[in-house]
Short mmCIF file of C-alpha atoms in Angstrom, two decimals:
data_model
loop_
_atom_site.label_atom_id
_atom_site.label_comp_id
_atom_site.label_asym_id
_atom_site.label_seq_id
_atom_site.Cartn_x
_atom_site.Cartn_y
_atom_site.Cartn_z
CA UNK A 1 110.51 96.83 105.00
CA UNK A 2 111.36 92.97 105.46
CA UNK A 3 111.46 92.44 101.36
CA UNK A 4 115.33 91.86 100.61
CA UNK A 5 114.99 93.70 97.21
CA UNK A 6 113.83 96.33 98.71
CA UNK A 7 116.59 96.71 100.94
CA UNK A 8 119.07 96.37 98.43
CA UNK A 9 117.76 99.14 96.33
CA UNK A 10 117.57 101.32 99.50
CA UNK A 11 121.29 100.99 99.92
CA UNK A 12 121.96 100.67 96.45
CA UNK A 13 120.06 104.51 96.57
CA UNK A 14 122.35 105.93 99.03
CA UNK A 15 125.54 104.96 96.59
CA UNK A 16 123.51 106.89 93.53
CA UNK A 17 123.04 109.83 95.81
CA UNK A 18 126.40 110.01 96.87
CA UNK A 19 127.38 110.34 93.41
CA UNK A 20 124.66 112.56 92.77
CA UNK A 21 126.33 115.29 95.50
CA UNK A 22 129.61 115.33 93.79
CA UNK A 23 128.11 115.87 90.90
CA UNK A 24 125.84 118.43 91.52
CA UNK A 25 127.36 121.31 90.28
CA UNK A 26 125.79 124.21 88.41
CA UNK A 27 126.56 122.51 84.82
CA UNK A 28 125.14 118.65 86.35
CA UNK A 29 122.63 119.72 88.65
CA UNK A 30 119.70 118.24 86.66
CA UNK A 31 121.57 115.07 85.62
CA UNK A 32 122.71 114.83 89.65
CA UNK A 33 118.66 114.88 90.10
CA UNK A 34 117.93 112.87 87.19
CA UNK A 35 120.25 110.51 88.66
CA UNK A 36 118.49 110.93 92.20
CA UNK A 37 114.93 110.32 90.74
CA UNK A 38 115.76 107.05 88.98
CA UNK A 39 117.82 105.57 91.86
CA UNK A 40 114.88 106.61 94.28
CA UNK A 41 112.37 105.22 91.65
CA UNK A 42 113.62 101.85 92.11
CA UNK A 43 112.77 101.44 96.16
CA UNK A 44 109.46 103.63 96.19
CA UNK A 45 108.19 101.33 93.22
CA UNK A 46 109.33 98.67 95.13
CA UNK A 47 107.52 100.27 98.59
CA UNK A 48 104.46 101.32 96.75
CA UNK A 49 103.65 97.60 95.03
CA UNK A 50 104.30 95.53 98.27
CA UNK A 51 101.17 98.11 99.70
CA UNK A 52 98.95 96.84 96.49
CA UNK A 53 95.76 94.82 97.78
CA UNK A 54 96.62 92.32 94.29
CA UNK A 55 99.37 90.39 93.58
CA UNK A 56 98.72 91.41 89.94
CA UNK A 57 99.11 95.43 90.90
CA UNK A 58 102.65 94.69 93.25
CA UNK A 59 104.03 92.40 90.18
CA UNK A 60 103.18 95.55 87.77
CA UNK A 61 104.82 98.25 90.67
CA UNK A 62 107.76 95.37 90.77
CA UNK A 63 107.98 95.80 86.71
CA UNK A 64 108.28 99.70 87.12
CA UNK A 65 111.18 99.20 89.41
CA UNK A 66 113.29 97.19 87.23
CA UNK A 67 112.60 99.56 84.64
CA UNK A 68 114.14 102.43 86.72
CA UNK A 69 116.65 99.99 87.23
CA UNK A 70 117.80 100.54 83.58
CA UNK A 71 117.41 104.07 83.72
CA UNK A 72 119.87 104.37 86.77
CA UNK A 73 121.96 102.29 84.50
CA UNK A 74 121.80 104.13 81.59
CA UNK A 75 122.48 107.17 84.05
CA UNK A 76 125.60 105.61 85.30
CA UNK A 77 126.65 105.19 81.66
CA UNK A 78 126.20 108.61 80.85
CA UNK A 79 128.22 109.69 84.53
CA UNK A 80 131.28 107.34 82.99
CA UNK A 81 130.97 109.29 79.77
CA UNK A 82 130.91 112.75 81.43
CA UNK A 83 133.85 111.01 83.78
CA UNK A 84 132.40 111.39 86.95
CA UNK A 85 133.34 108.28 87.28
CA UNK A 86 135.72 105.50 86.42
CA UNK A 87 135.51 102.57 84.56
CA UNK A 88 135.88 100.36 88.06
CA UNK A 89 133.36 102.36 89.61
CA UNK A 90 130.77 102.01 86.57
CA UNK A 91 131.50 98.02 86.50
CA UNK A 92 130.59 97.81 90.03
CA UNK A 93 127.30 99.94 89.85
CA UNK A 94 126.64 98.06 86.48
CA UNK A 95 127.20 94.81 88.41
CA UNK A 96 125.07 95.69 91.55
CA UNK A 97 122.02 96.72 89.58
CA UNK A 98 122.55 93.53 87.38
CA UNK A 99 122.25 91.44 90.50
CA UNK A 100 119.11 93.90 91.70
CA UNK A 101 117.45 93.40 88.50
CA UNK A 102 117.54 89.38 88.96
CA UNK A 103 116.19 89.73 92.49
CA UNK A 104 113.37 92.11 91.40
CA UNK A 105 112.75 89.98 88.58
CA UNK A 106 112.80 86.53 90.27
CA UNK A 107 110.35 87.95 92.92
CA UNK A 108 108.20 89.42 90.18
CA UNK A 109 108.00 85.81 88.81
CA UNK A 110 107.06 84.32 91.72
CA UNK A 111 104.46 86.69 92.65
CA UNK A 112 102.93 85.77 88.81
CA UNK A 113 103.15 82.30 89.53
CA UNK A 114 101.22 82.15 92.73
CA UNK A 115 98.75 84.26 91.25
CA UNK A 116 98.11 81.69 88.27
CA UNK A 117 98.19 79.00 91.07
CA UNK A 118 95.42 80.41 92.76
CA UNK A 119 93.56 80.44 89.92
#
């Protein structure tokens, strides 16, 4: 709970959610989920690697979460296309997972690098 990237995808989840509920509707109920699932993706991965006994296992859990970082982006996408939301709002979700990404990766590359230290 003290990893910064994992914060930021926490709070970066509760802005996908929020989007998710006024979506929901009947016709977007599984792309409000789909949208829930990848958002959540991100922080679980995130949660579930820094409990890995090898630095090799959290940098692979760390990999998974930036993936699901694209899929939340490609999500948002797809929520401008449908216009559930507007351009502004896609550039700053865009933005904010850009800037998650770097973190996530940047850890992730650190991790490796110890690892090969120790070596």
């Amino acid at each position: 709970m003290n990893l910064e990237i994992w914060k930021d995808s926490i709070a970066l989840n509760d802005k996908f959610f929020d989007l998710a509920e006024e979506i929901g509707n009947a016709r977007s109920y599984r792309f409000a989920e789909q949208l829930r699932a990848a958002s959540l993706s991100i922080s679980n991965n995130i949660a579930e690697g820094s409990g890995s006994f090898s630095d090799k296992d959290f940098a692979n859990f760390l990999n998974i979460a930036r993936r699901s970082v694209f899929e939340t982006a490609n999500l948002a996408f797809v929520a401008k296309q449908r216009k559930h939301i507007d351009d502004d709002c896609l550039n700053k979700m865009l933005n904010e997972l850009d800037i998650l990404s770097r973190k996530i990766s940047c850890f992730r590359k650190r991790i490796l690098e110890t690892m090969n230290n120790k070596r």
